[in-house]
Amino acid sequence: MKKSRILAVAGVVLLASATLAACGSSKSSDAEAPKAYGYVYSADPETLDYLISGKSSTKIVTSNGIDGLFTNDKYGDITPAMAEDWSVSQDGLTYTYKIRKGVKWYTSDGEEYAEVTANDFVNGLKHAADKKSEALYLAQDSVKGLADYVSGKTTDFSTVGVKALDDYTLQYTLNQPEPYWNSKMSYGIFWPLNAEFEKSQGENFAKATDPTSLLYNGPFLLKALTAKSSIEFVKNANYWDKDNVHLDTVNLAFYDGSDQESLERNFTSGAYSFARLFPTSSNYSKVEETYKDNIYYTPAGSSTFGIGVNIDRQGYKYTSKTTDEEKTSTKKALLNKDFRKALNFALDRNSYSAQVNGKDAAALAIRNLFVKPDFVSADGKTFGDMVAEKMASYGDEWKDVKFADGQDAFYNADKAKAEFAKAKTALEAEGVKFPIHLDIPVDQTTKSYIARIQSLKQSVETVLGTDNVVIDIQQVSKDELNNITYYAPNAAAEDWDLSGAVGWSPDYQDPSTYLDILKTTNKANTKSYMGYDNPDSAAVQQVGLKEYDKLVDEASKETKDLNKRYEKYAAAQAWLTDSSLFMPTMTGAGAAPVISRVVPFTATYAQSGDKGSDIYFKYLQLQSKPVTKKQYEEAREKWLKEKAEANEKAQKELASHVK
């Protein structure tokens, strides 16, 4: 959360992904199947404006109420929603969509308001541009003329390459071919907005706690949102595809992470349809005994969490530093690549993950690259394989390192000490005084998150020595943590040296969906990951981030040969990995022990976008009894076979739309 969802604090979001356990295709024959889904959410939205917010806290509320052109089916292939049909020109620059006729906008009370037309999609993108959407990076360099409109070079939106040719025909004109363009359409910035309703609402449009401040054309209507309490949805009885909506209600309860056992208790009582379990919790042995045939592990998700490094800290309200000398020494240390690499190699990710998954299953959740290593493949190699090949040029410390999920590619005390020795020599020459004190804030109510950061502290201080590095954990309230990380308005408010409160969920099926967000021009994201929002600052120059920009831009220009494109993005990921400016730790969802009443593989499946199974409840079916491990494994085997066949068919189908 983009992420896409720029994800909330890691300690909570790992729990908020209710349906990853169920992403595909079996049907339930359970005559007593419940129609009410219940689970948790972890952060209140600042706004319901799905066109301007990139945060998961908004998306979990709005994704079920608004349909864009496409969604994802049970096998991860894009499937039409508001787009009944579409075509793309031979040069790959013009996409034309036929809008489904007769689909209506409804109020939160279910009253018909107007028909959804192509003009609503044009108005939606105009609203996003005018309001400087957090997700503009997805559109402004892609849609012809949009960058000039956003910058103010032009003031007439009709010059932008999105047109309503008539009420039911929408057309986008791109600057260059994007073979993954349609996968972007499941992301909020491209969703429709009724202009008349927007105008009637004025400043109250998309107000954070007011369901009446939005219109809905999706499978559910938002009925109520009470801050730090609950979110309530009801089925949209007039939804165009209502036969594929199997739930009557969805109720999400606010969860702050302070009572891990409450998830299982509420599942057992029937209030929750799903529960993420914690092998480190005090009652796990009892839960394991009760549900011995029902506990299974979900696949690793595509979102990535890690440790951000603040290269330009400005505020020191939450700090253990007592002198300006300590502040200056820390800043100089974090600008030193060898120092950052020493931290990266000193971080024991198995121990870090074990604080959530337990020792035996710790490795399942480890993520070593910002881009999920198997997110894309080419020439028989995964993206992670390509990165490993590029890393050899960065030094012997990267020789033979593999980056696949499920193992710790980094933790190595000898490498950490060697990198630190180089850093210390250089830093002492600059007048830096040791130990270096590193502030890292944590939500004092989230036990698993605190445990992870304590694990980080222990491994780093043990490997490097407290005479060299001290991790100062700052325990703050959830709101305080959000205000200095997740919801910080600018870099000046990012009050930390290291932050575990950063994560990303991909928007579309291409490595650029991860790597683009860390370009120096994307200040809405760079402030959260690296603590800066001035792309021309001295800190940016010193750590060489302009070289990263160059690598990403070079990759983006390769639109004809996907193999070459992925190789170039692998080069950008390799630079990022060696820089240690962001240190991945875990997947943000999945790879977790769960118990569930969700029929296995009935929900949508997606590695990207805002219609993923973690927040989208269309298609999802429930059963009256908990899923057994055997049932899940049999369903997964069947689904994987069907998925391979469906994906191959979908690739052939794509070609038929080129006109």
XYZ file of C-alpha atoms in Angstrom:
659
model
C 0.000 0.000 0.000
C -0.431 0.548 -4.565
C 0.264 0.256 -4.883
C -0.769 0.940 -6.328
C -1.688 0.593 -2.915
C 0.844 2.138 -0.587
C 0.298 -0.361 2.160
C -0.226 0.390 5.814
C 1.993 -0.644 8.697
C 3.441 -4.068 8.026
C 2.415 -5.533 11.329
C -1.250 -5.073 10.502
C -1.559 -5.483 6.757
C -0.277 -9.020 7.010
C -3.552 -9.726 8.748
C -5.918 -7.792 6.571
C -5.726 -10.067 3.561
C -8.738 -12.210 4.105
C -9.265 -13.964 0.819
C -5.806 -14.819 -0.418
C -6.597 -18.282 0.808
C -9.220 -18.521 -1.862
C -8.521 -17.392 -5.352
C -10.086 -19.341 -8.127
C -12.615 -21.909 -9.186
C -14.509 -24.562 -7.139
C -18.237 -24.230 -6.496
C -19.894 -24.850 -3.195
C -22.733 -27.356 -2.859
C -23.216 -26.431 0.785
C -26.949 -25.806 1.152
C -26.324 -24.022 4.442
C -23.535 -21.839 3.072
C -23.403 -18.491 4.888
C -24.114 -15.312 2.946
C -22.375 -12.956 5.376
C -18.619 -12.520 5.201
C -16.739 -11.177 8.198
C -13.126 -10.318 8.889
C -10.922 -7.320 9.762
C -9.393 -4.179 8.335
C -6.412 -2.305 9.709
C -6.515 1.395 8.806
C -9.280 3.966 8.318
C -9.282 5.741 4.956
C -8.374 9.409 4.754
C -10.696 9.692 1.760
C -13.090 7.602 -0.307
C -11.782 9.222 -3.482
C -10.619 6.139 -5.364
C -9.319 8.322 -8.201
C -6.737 10.179 -6.130
C -5.783 7.827 -3.290
C -3.111 5.185 -3.742
C -3.565 3.758 -0.257
C -4.927 0.330 0.579
C -7.044 1.886 3.312
C -9.122 3.589 0.603
C -9.117 0.658 -1.805
C -10.505 -1.884 0.639
C -13.535 0.405 0.998
C -14.067 1.434 -2.633
C -12.965 -1.534 -4.766
C -16.167 -3.403 -4.022
C -18.368 -0.456 -4.921
C -16.839 0.724 -8.177
C -16.306 -1.203 -11.406
C -13.771 -0.052 -13.983
C -13.299 -1.395 -17.488
C -11.841 -4.734 -16.379
C -11.433 -6.931 -13.354
C -9.572 -10.225 -12.899
C -11.083 -13.650 -13.245
C -10.403 -16.702 -11.101
C -7.226 -17.535 -13.011
C -5.651 -14.084 -12.972
C -6.645 -13.152 -16.516
C -8.311 -9.798 -17.118
C -12.023 -10.070 -17.785
C -14.460 -7.398 -18.988
C -16.443 -5.418 -16.442
C -17.663 -2.070 -17.793
C -15.854 -2.811 -21.054
C -18.063 -5.211 -22.966
C -15.533 -5.405 -25.802
C -12.320 -3.677 -26.885
C -9.735 -3.363 -29.645
C -6.183 -2.065 -30.010
C -4.623 -0.547 -33.118
C -1.801 -2.300 -34.964
C 0.750 0.211 -33.639
C -0.361 -0.422 -30.052
C -1.162 3.251 -29.421
C -4.970 3.405 -29.573
C -7.302 1.403 -27.328
C -11.029 1.545 -28.027
C -13.572 0.180 -25.556
C -17.269 -0.525 -25.978
C -18.973 0.364 -22.703
C -21.581 -2.068 -21.398
C -25.032 -0.563 -21.966
C -27.647 -0.288 -19.255
C -25.300 -0.301 -16.236
C -26.452 2.258 -13.679
C -24.993 4.340 -10.908
C -26.713 3.833 -7.536
C -26.671 5.725 -4.283
C -25.620 4.014 -1.070
C -29.342 3.391 -0.442
C -29.653 1.514 -3.738
C -31.539 4.252 -5.605
C -30.825 4.599 -9.315
C -29.001 7.835 -10.157
C -27.844 7.691 -13.803
C -26.438 5.413 -16.473
C -22.679 4.801 -16.580
C -21.282 6.202 -19.834
C -17.941 6.684 -21.558
C -18.005 10.319 -20.422
C -17.724 9.138 -16.807
C -14.327 7.609 -17.548
C -13.119 10.829 -19.165
C -14.340 12.816 -16.166
C -12.685 10.373 -13.798
C -9.243 10.878 -15.307
C -9.758 14.653 -15.443
C -10.652 14.632 -11.737
C -7.523 12.600 -10.979
C -5.351 15.029 -12.929
C -6.938 18.148 -11.427
C -6.598 16.790 -7.898
C -3.005 15.576 -8.477
C -3.785 11.944 -7.742
C -1.201 9.893 -5.856
C -1.510 7.424 -8.733
C -0.765 9.846 -11.581
C 2.493 8.009 -12.250
C 0.336 5.248 -13.751
C -1.197 7.544 -16.337
C 0.564 10.819 -17.003
C 3.485 9.455 -19.028
C 1.243 6.918 -20.748
C -1.805 8.866 -21.961
C -1.001 11.313 -24.740
C -1.085 14.933 -23.605
C -1.748 14.156 -19.950
C 1.716 15.158 -18.693
C 1.349 18.580 -20.319
C -2.086 19.024 -18.736
C -0.834 18.002 -15.286
C 2.146 20.359 -15.516
C -0.037 23.258 -16.655
C 1.574 23.509 -20.057
C -1.919 23.035 -21.459
C -5.178 23.862 -19.680
C -7.667 22.242 -22.057
C -8.395 18.639 -21.042
C -9.745 17.915 -24.520
C -6.113 17.801 -25.669
C -5.573 14.718 -23.510
C -5.752 11.308 -25.171
C -8.940 10.060 -23.547
C -12.163 10.612 -25.476
C -15.813 9.613 -25.318
C -16.541 8.997 -29.008
C -20.161 8.506 -27.990
C -21.958 7.431 -24.802
C -20.755 3.861 -25.187
C -17.371 4.204 -26.903
C -14.240 5.187 -24.955
C -10.845 5.688 -26.532
C -7.336 6.134 -25.090
C -4.349 7.276 -27.138
C -0.943 6.406 -25.683
C 2.500 7.953 -26.086
C 4.087 4.577 -26.718
C 2.894 0.968 -26.804
C 2.252 -0.647 -23.422
C 1.525 -4.364 -23.810
C 0.253 -4.443 -20.211
C -2.068 -1.431 -20.647
C -5.336 -3.301 -20.032
C -4.050 -4.622 -16.708
C -3.866 -1.003 -15.537
C -7.608 -0.628 -16.035
C -8.380 -2.498 -12.818
C -6.685 0.325 -10.909
C -8.736 3.129 -9.332
C -7.315 6.109 -11.220
C -8.958 4.759 -14.405
C -12.414 4.206 -12.912
C -15.487 6.265 -13.856
C -16.943 9.289 -12.046
C -20.330 10.893 -12.714
C -19.691 14.620 -13.255
C -23.144 15.768 -12.138
C -22.885 13.897 -8.843
C -19.344 15.150 -8.239
C -20.513 18.745 -8.742
C -23.530 18.284 -6.461
C -21.345 17.019 -3.638
C -18.790 19.807 -3.806
C -16.225 19.547 -1.010
C -18.173 16.650 0.521
C -17.443 14.338 -2.412
C -15.839 11.079 -1.249
C -15.798 12.115 2.400
C -13.957 9.466 4.396
C -16.786 8.294 6.667
C -19.816 9.097 4.492
C -21.136 6.330 2.199
C -23.623 8.803 0.669
C -20.744 10.865 -0.759
C -20.124 8.265 -3.489
C -22.084 6.608 -6.263
C -21.752 2.856 -6.867
C -21.823 0.693 -9.986
C -20.090 -2.324 -8.471
C -21.148 -5.546 -6.701
C -21.602 -3.979 -3.261
C -22.921 -0.777 -1.712
C -21.080 0.787 1.193
C -23.608 1.144 4.002
C -21.549 2.356 6.957
C -18.008 3.238 7.961
C -17.276 4.014 11.586
C -13.722 5.108 12.329
C -11.674 2.527 14.225
C -14.767 0.340 14.430
C -16.300 -1.208 11.314
C -16.975 -1.153 7.574
C -20.285 -2.556 6.310
C -21.280 -3.516 2.749
C -24.500 -4.953 1.301
C -25.014 -6.639 -2.044
C -26.013 -4.308 -4.857
C -29.333 -5.909 -5.815
C -29.266 -4.194 -9.221
C -25.661 -5.002 -10.098
C -25.247 -5.959 -13.757
C -23.469 -9.231 -12.855
C -25.300 -9.999 -9.609
C -25.398 -13.758 -10.305
C -21.673 -13.828 -9.539
C -22.121 -12.094 -6.192
C -22.724 -14.815 -3.590
C -22.607 -12.719 -0.418
C -25.431 -10.598 0.954
C -23.279 -8.675 3.415
C -19.629 -8.016 4.221
C -18.633 -6.751 7.657
C -15.066 -5.783 8.481
C -14.077 -5.019 12.073
C -11.211 -2.675 12.955
C -8.146 -4.551 14.164
C -5.138 -2.832 15.689
C -3.001 -5.939 16.158
C -2.994 -5.810 19.948
C -5.010 -9.004 20.461
C -3.811 -11.648 18.012
C -5.927 -14.366 19.562
C -9.118 -12.399 18.786
C -8.947 -13.474 15.148
C -9.270 -17.157 15.982
C -11.837 -16.493 18.729
C -14.079 -14.597 16.346
C -13.657 -17.276 13.695
C -14.643 -19.971 16.173
C -17.686 -17.955 17.272
C -18.744 -17.519 13.645
C -18.238 -13.755 13.466
C -15.269 -14.056 11.091
C -15.148 -16.170 7.940
C -11.389 -16.362 8.004
C -8.535 -16.069 10.508
C -4.830 -15.564 10.130
C -3.064 -17.556 12.848
C 0.121 -16.752 14.749
C 2.372 -19.681 15.686
C 4.115 -17.376 18.181
C 0.924 -16.544 20.102
C 0.384 -17.956 23.584
C -2.656 -20.053 22.645
C -1.373 -21.490 19.358
C -0.871 -25.022 20.662
C -4.527 -25.116 21.687
C -5.648 -23.706 18.327
C -3.457 -26.248 16.552
C -5.101 -29.054 18.490
C -8.625 -27.770 17.808
C -8.034 -27.171 14.106
C -5.402 -29.833 13.388
C -7.087 -30.835 10.098
C -7.942 -27.292 9.015
C -4.754 -25.214 9.180
C -3.067 -24.600 5.851
C -0.578 -22.057 4.464
C -1.534 -19.609 1.756
C 0.764 -18.853 -1.221
C 3.041 -15.815 -0.980
C 1.366 -12.691 -2.319
C 2.802 -10.125 -4.721
C 3.024 -7.243 -2.246
C 6.428 -6.521 -0.724
C 7.319 -5.076 2.665
C 10.735 -3.989 3.768
C 12.891 -1.510 5.636
C 13.046 2.024 4.278
C 16.186 4.153 4.708
C 15.760 7.897 5.320
C 18.543 9.660 3.417
C 17.341 13.195 4.214
C 15.742 13.239 7.665
C 14.488 16.658 8.763
C 12.378 16.099 11.900
C 13.507 14.715 15.259
C 10.460 14.633 17.510
C 10.688 10.852 17.859
C 14.355 10.200 18.546
C 16.846 8.963 21.103
C 19.563 11.220 19.732
C 20.645 13.891 22.196
C 23.153 15.925 20.185
C 23.491 17.469 16.735
C 26.658 15.425 16.319
C 24.644 12.202 16.619
C 22.133 13.467 14.037
C 24.859 14.449 11.602
C 26.744 11.167 12.087
C 23.612 9.134 11.410
C 22.786 11.091 8.254
C 26.321 10.656 6.903
C 26.256 6.948 7.720
C 22.975 6.356 5.874
C 24.354 8.147 2.824
C 27.216 5.629 2.745
C 26.389 2.587 0.583
C 28.760 0.259 2.415
C 27.075 1.145 5.715
C 23.623 0.422 4.278
C 24.866 -2.876 2.814
C 26.261 -3.808 6.229
C 22.756 -3.329 7.680
C 21.259 -5.368 4.835
C 23.618 -8.316 5.391
C 23.199 -8.073 9.191
C 19.399 -8.352 9.070
C 18.332 -11.933 9.848
C 15.140 -12.260 7.804
C 14.393 -15.771 9.069
C 14.270 -14.474 12.608
C 12.311 -11.419 11.464
C 9.662 -13.535 9.742
C 9.577 -16.063 12.594
C 8.035 -13.409 14.841
C 4.880 -13.826 12.769
C 5.030 -17.270 11.171
C 6.968 -19.161 13.812
C 10.381 -20.751 13.372
C 9.282 -23.714 11.261
C 7.458 -21.642 8.622
C 9.497 -18.434 8.804
C 11.108 -18.837 5.385
C 7.750 -19.083 3.581
C 7.136 -15.343 3.893
C 10.634 -14.034 3.075
C 10.897 -11.674 0.114
C 14.385 -10.762 -1.171
C 13.623 -8.386 -4.042
C 11.284 -5.431 -4.336
C 9.816 -7.055 -7.467
C 8.379 -10.473 -6.640
C 11.068 -12.808 -8.087
C 8.625 -14.853 -10.186
C 6.334 -11.916 -11.076
C 7.373 -12.260 -14.733
C 9.557 -14.702 -16.669
C 11.350 -14.747 -20.013
C 13.526 -17.229 -21.886
C 12.963 -19.816 -19.169
C 14.301 -17.500 -16.452
C 12.398 -15.824 -13.666
C 12.890 -12.145 -12.974
C 14.878 -13.135 -9.898
C 17.206 -15.250 -12.032
C 17.824 -12.268 -14.317
C 18.644 -10.047 -11.341
C 21.104 -12.611 -9.961
C 22.994 -12.546 -13.255
C 23.215 -8.732 -13.145
C 24.456 -8.650 -9.556
C 27.824 -10.225 -10.365
C 29.081 -6.906 -11.700
C 28.485 -5.211 -8.333
C 31.084 -7.191 -6.396
C 32.073 -10.594 -5.045
C 29.646 -10.213 -2.129
C 26.837 -10.923 -4.628
C 28.446 -13.972 -6.215
C 26.099 -16.993 -6.332
C 23.350 -15.164 -4.393
C 19.873 -16.367 -5.365
C 16.835 -14.168 -4.837
C 13.892 -16.588 -4.968
C 11.259 -16.294 -2.250
C 11.308 -18.682 0.672
C 14.945 -18.277 1.763
C 17.138 -15.517 3.199
C 19.426 -14.353 0.393
C 21.195 -11.695 2.458
C 21.943 -12.609 6.062
C 25.698 -13.151 6.349
C 27.688 -11.917 9.348
C 31.026 -12.037 7.528
C 29.739 -9.935 4.622
C 28.101 -7.497 7.034
C 31.327 -6.988 8.972
C 33.376 -6.586 5.807
C 31.025 -3.929 4.427
C 30.931 -2.168 7.783
C 34.725 -2.078 8.015
C 34.879 -0.248 4.672
C 32.145 2.136 5.758
C 33.714 2.916 9.129
C 37.069 3.812 7.600
C 35.424 6.226 5.171
C 33.028 7.712 7.731
C 35.653 8.292 10.399
C 37.608 10.256 7.784
C 34.513 12.476 7.521
C 34.466 13.026 11.275
C 31.612 10.620 12.014
C 31.375 9.465 15.629
C 30.278 5.946 16.563
C 28.019 4.282 17.543
C 25.493 5.291 14.915
C 22.030 5.629 16.487
C 19.149 4.613 14.191
C 15.582 5.522 15.185
C 12.842 3.172 13.998
C 9.221 3.861 15.054
C 6.730 1.088 15.876
C 3.044 0.920 16.696
C 3.007 0.126 20.398
C -0.227 -1.880 20.094
C 0.920 -4.293 17.371
C 2.734 -7.100 19.131
C 3.963 -8.956 16.050
C 5.359 -5.782 14.502
C 7.196 -4.839 17.692
C 8.611 -8.362 17.870
C 9.898 -8.108 14.298
C 11.638 -4.789 14.892
C 13.105 -6.135 18.122
C 14.425 -9.057 16.078
C 15.986 -6.607 13.623
C 17.600 -4.753 16.506
C 19.013 -7.947 17.973
C 20.481 -9.298 14.729
C 22.008 -5.978 13.594
C 23.490 -5.119 16.993
C 24.800 -8.657 17.492
C 26.526 -8.789 14.107
C 27.885 -5.237 13.993
C 28.291 -4.572 17.722
C 26.596 -1.908 19.838
C 29.827 0.073 19.867
C 29.171 0.573 16.155
C 25.378 0.590 15.646
C 22.452 0.993 18.036
C 18.842 0.532 16.910
C 16.601 2.841 18.965
C 13.003 1.584 18.861
C 10.495 4.409 19.282
C 7.166 3.044 20.544
C 4.336 5.375 19.524
C 0.574 5.224 19.070
C -0.909 3.940 15.805
C -1.977 7.460 14.822
C 1.462 8.876 15.584
C 3.112 6.164 13.511
C 0.770 6.766 10.566
C 1.346 10.519 10.769
C 5.133 10.171 10.481
C 5.115 7.360 7.899
C 2.000 6.191 6.032
C 0.062 9.479 6.122
C 3.009 11.892 6.346
C 2.161 14.827 4.032
C 5.756 15.424 2.956
C 9.342 14.354 3.567
C 9.769 16.834 6.403
C 7.164 14.872 8.381
C 8.895 11.505 7.824
C 10.434 11.360 11.302
C 12.638 8.235 11.294
C 15.974 6.792 10.204
C 14.714 3.312 9.358
C 11.070 2.422 8.779
C 9.357 -0.949 8.551
C 6.052 0.793 7.797
C 6.503 0.683 4.018
C 5.156 -1.775 1.512
C 3.863 -1.952 -2.026
C 1.267 -3.930 -3.938
C 1.683 -3.934 -7.745
C -0.767 -2.178 -10.048
C -0.311 -4.107 -13.291
C 1.595 -7.057 -14.744
C 5.006 -5.572 -15.533
C 8.153 -4.956 -13.404
C 7.700 -1.219 -13.925
C 4.741 -1.302 -11.543
C 7.217 -1.789 -8.699
C 10.332 -0.021 -9.942
C 8.758 3.143 -11.377
C 7.502 4.255 -7.979
C 11.033 4.751 -6.659
C 12.117 7.128 -9.410
C 13.199 10.451 -7.949
C 10.234 12.217 -9.574
C 7.651 10.183 -7.633
C 7.810 12.171 -4.412
C 4.580 10.713 -2.998
C 6.454 7.414 -2.749
C 10.081 8.441 -2.294
C 9.164 10.297 0.893
C 7.791 7.070 2.371
C 10.596 4.776 1.219
C 13.659 7.005 1.412
C 12.591 10.112 3.301
C 12.997 12.696 0.534
C 10.700 14.529 -1.881
C 13.201 16.822 -3.611
C 14.637 14.952 -6.614
C 17.486 17.447 -6.873
C 18.616 17.342 -3.255
C 22.255 16.764 -2.319
C 21.292 13.442 -0.695
C 19.746 12.173 -3.937
C 22.865 13.125 -5.848
C 25.177 11.524 -3.303
C 23.507 8.100 -3.322
C 23.304 8.088 -7.122
C 19.560 7.799 -7.564
C 19.705 9.567 -10.919
C 21.484 6.465 -12.225
C 18.505 4.427 -11.060
C 16.173 6.814 -12.938
C 18.245 6.287 -16.078
C 18.048 2.482 -15.844
C 14.278 2.511 -15.308
C 13.731 4.962 -18.158
C 15.833 2.839 -20.517
C 13.763 -0.222 -19.648
C 10.486 1.630 -20.191
C 11.461 2.457 -23.781
C 11.740 -1.231 -24.711
C 8.174 -2.043 -25.791
C 8.619 -4.575 -28.583
C 10.713 -7.364 -27.037
C 9.497 -8.434 -23.585
C 12.629 -10.490 -22.964
C 14.827 -7.422 -23.466
C 12.412 -5.295 -21.467
C 12.553 -7.596 -18.451
C 16.342 -7.840 -18.680
C 16.584 -4.053 -18.530
C 14.252 -3.864 -15.552
C 16.348 -6.576 -13.900
C 19.331 -4.237 -14.275
C 17.382 -1.511 -12.440
C 16.409 -3.961 -9.689
C 20.047 -5.037 -9.391
C 21.110 -1.418 -8.859
C 18.412 -0.989 -6.219
C 19.423 -4.205 -4.450
C 23.092 -3.248 -4.312
C 22.234 0.269 -3.107
C 20.393 -1.123 -0.049
C 18.240 2.011 -0.024
C 15.234 -0.250 0.474
C 15.676 -3.664 2.108
C 12.866 -6.132 1.345
C 11.928 -8.459 4.186
C 8.583 -10.208 3.687
C 5.643 -10.588 1.389
C 2.821 -8.347 2.571
C 0.190 -11.047 2.293
C -0.014 -14.797 2.024
C 2.573 -17.330 3.192
C 0.567 -17.495 6.390
C -1.197 -20.188 8.427
C -4.959 -19.741 8.251
C -8.313 -21.268 9.011
C -11.183 -20.414 6.719
C -14.785 -20.956 5.652
C -14.083 -19.514 2.204
C -14.589 -22.207 -0.423
C -11.084 -22.733 -1.853
C -10.456 -20.990 -5.158
C -13.765 -19.201 -5.582
C -12.515 -15.621 -5.325
C -10.878 -13.507 -7.993
C -7.138 -13.951 -8.420
C -4.715 -11.162 -9.247
C -1.083 -10.319 -8.655
C -1.780 -6.637 -9.320
C -4.429 -3.937 -9.362
C -7.293 -2.986 -7.077
C -9.454 -6.046 -7.682
C -7.261 -8.612 -5.967
C -8.625 -11.305 -3.698
C -7.370 -9.498 -0.610
C -9.913 -6.669 -0.990
C -12.498 -7.713 -3.614
C -15.397 -9.925 -2.551
C -17.212 -10.554 -5.826
C -17.232 -14.297 -6.737
C -16.268 -15.338 -3.205
C -18.313 -18.194 -1.712
C -18.523 -19.502 1.843
C -19.188 -22.918 3.338
C -20.659 -23.715 6.719
C -17.740 -25.815 7.997
C -14.049 -24.882 8.135
C -12.031 -25.817 5.065
C -9.838 -28.858 5.629
C -6.194 -28.911 4.617
C -6.976 -31.834 2.316
C -9.828 -29.922 0.656
C -7.591 -26.916 0.089
C -4.691 -28.897 -1.370
C -6.936 -30.866 -3.732
C -8.638 -27.661 -4.887
C -5.283 -25.946 -5.394
C -3.927 -28.780 -7.534
C -7.046 -28.660 -9.713
C -6.910 -24.851 -9.931
C -3.244 -24.763 -10.952
C -3.947 -27.096 -13.866
C -6.971 -25.078 -14.971
C -5.041 -21.828 -14.551
C -2.249 -22.919 -16.893
C -4.795 -23.787 -19.581
C -6.788 -20.593 -19.046
C -3.692 -18.362 -19.162
C -2.589 -19.918 -22.465
C -6.057 -19.385 -23.927
C -6.104 -15.780 -22.714
C -2.792 -15.041 -24.446
C -4.239 -16.235 -27.749
C -7.384 -14.190 -27.128
C -5.327 -11.015 -26.781
C -4.159 -11.274 -30.364
C -7.739 -11.243 -31.652
C -8.269 -7.700 -30.353
C -5.535 -6.145 -32.488
C -7.288 -4.393 -35.399
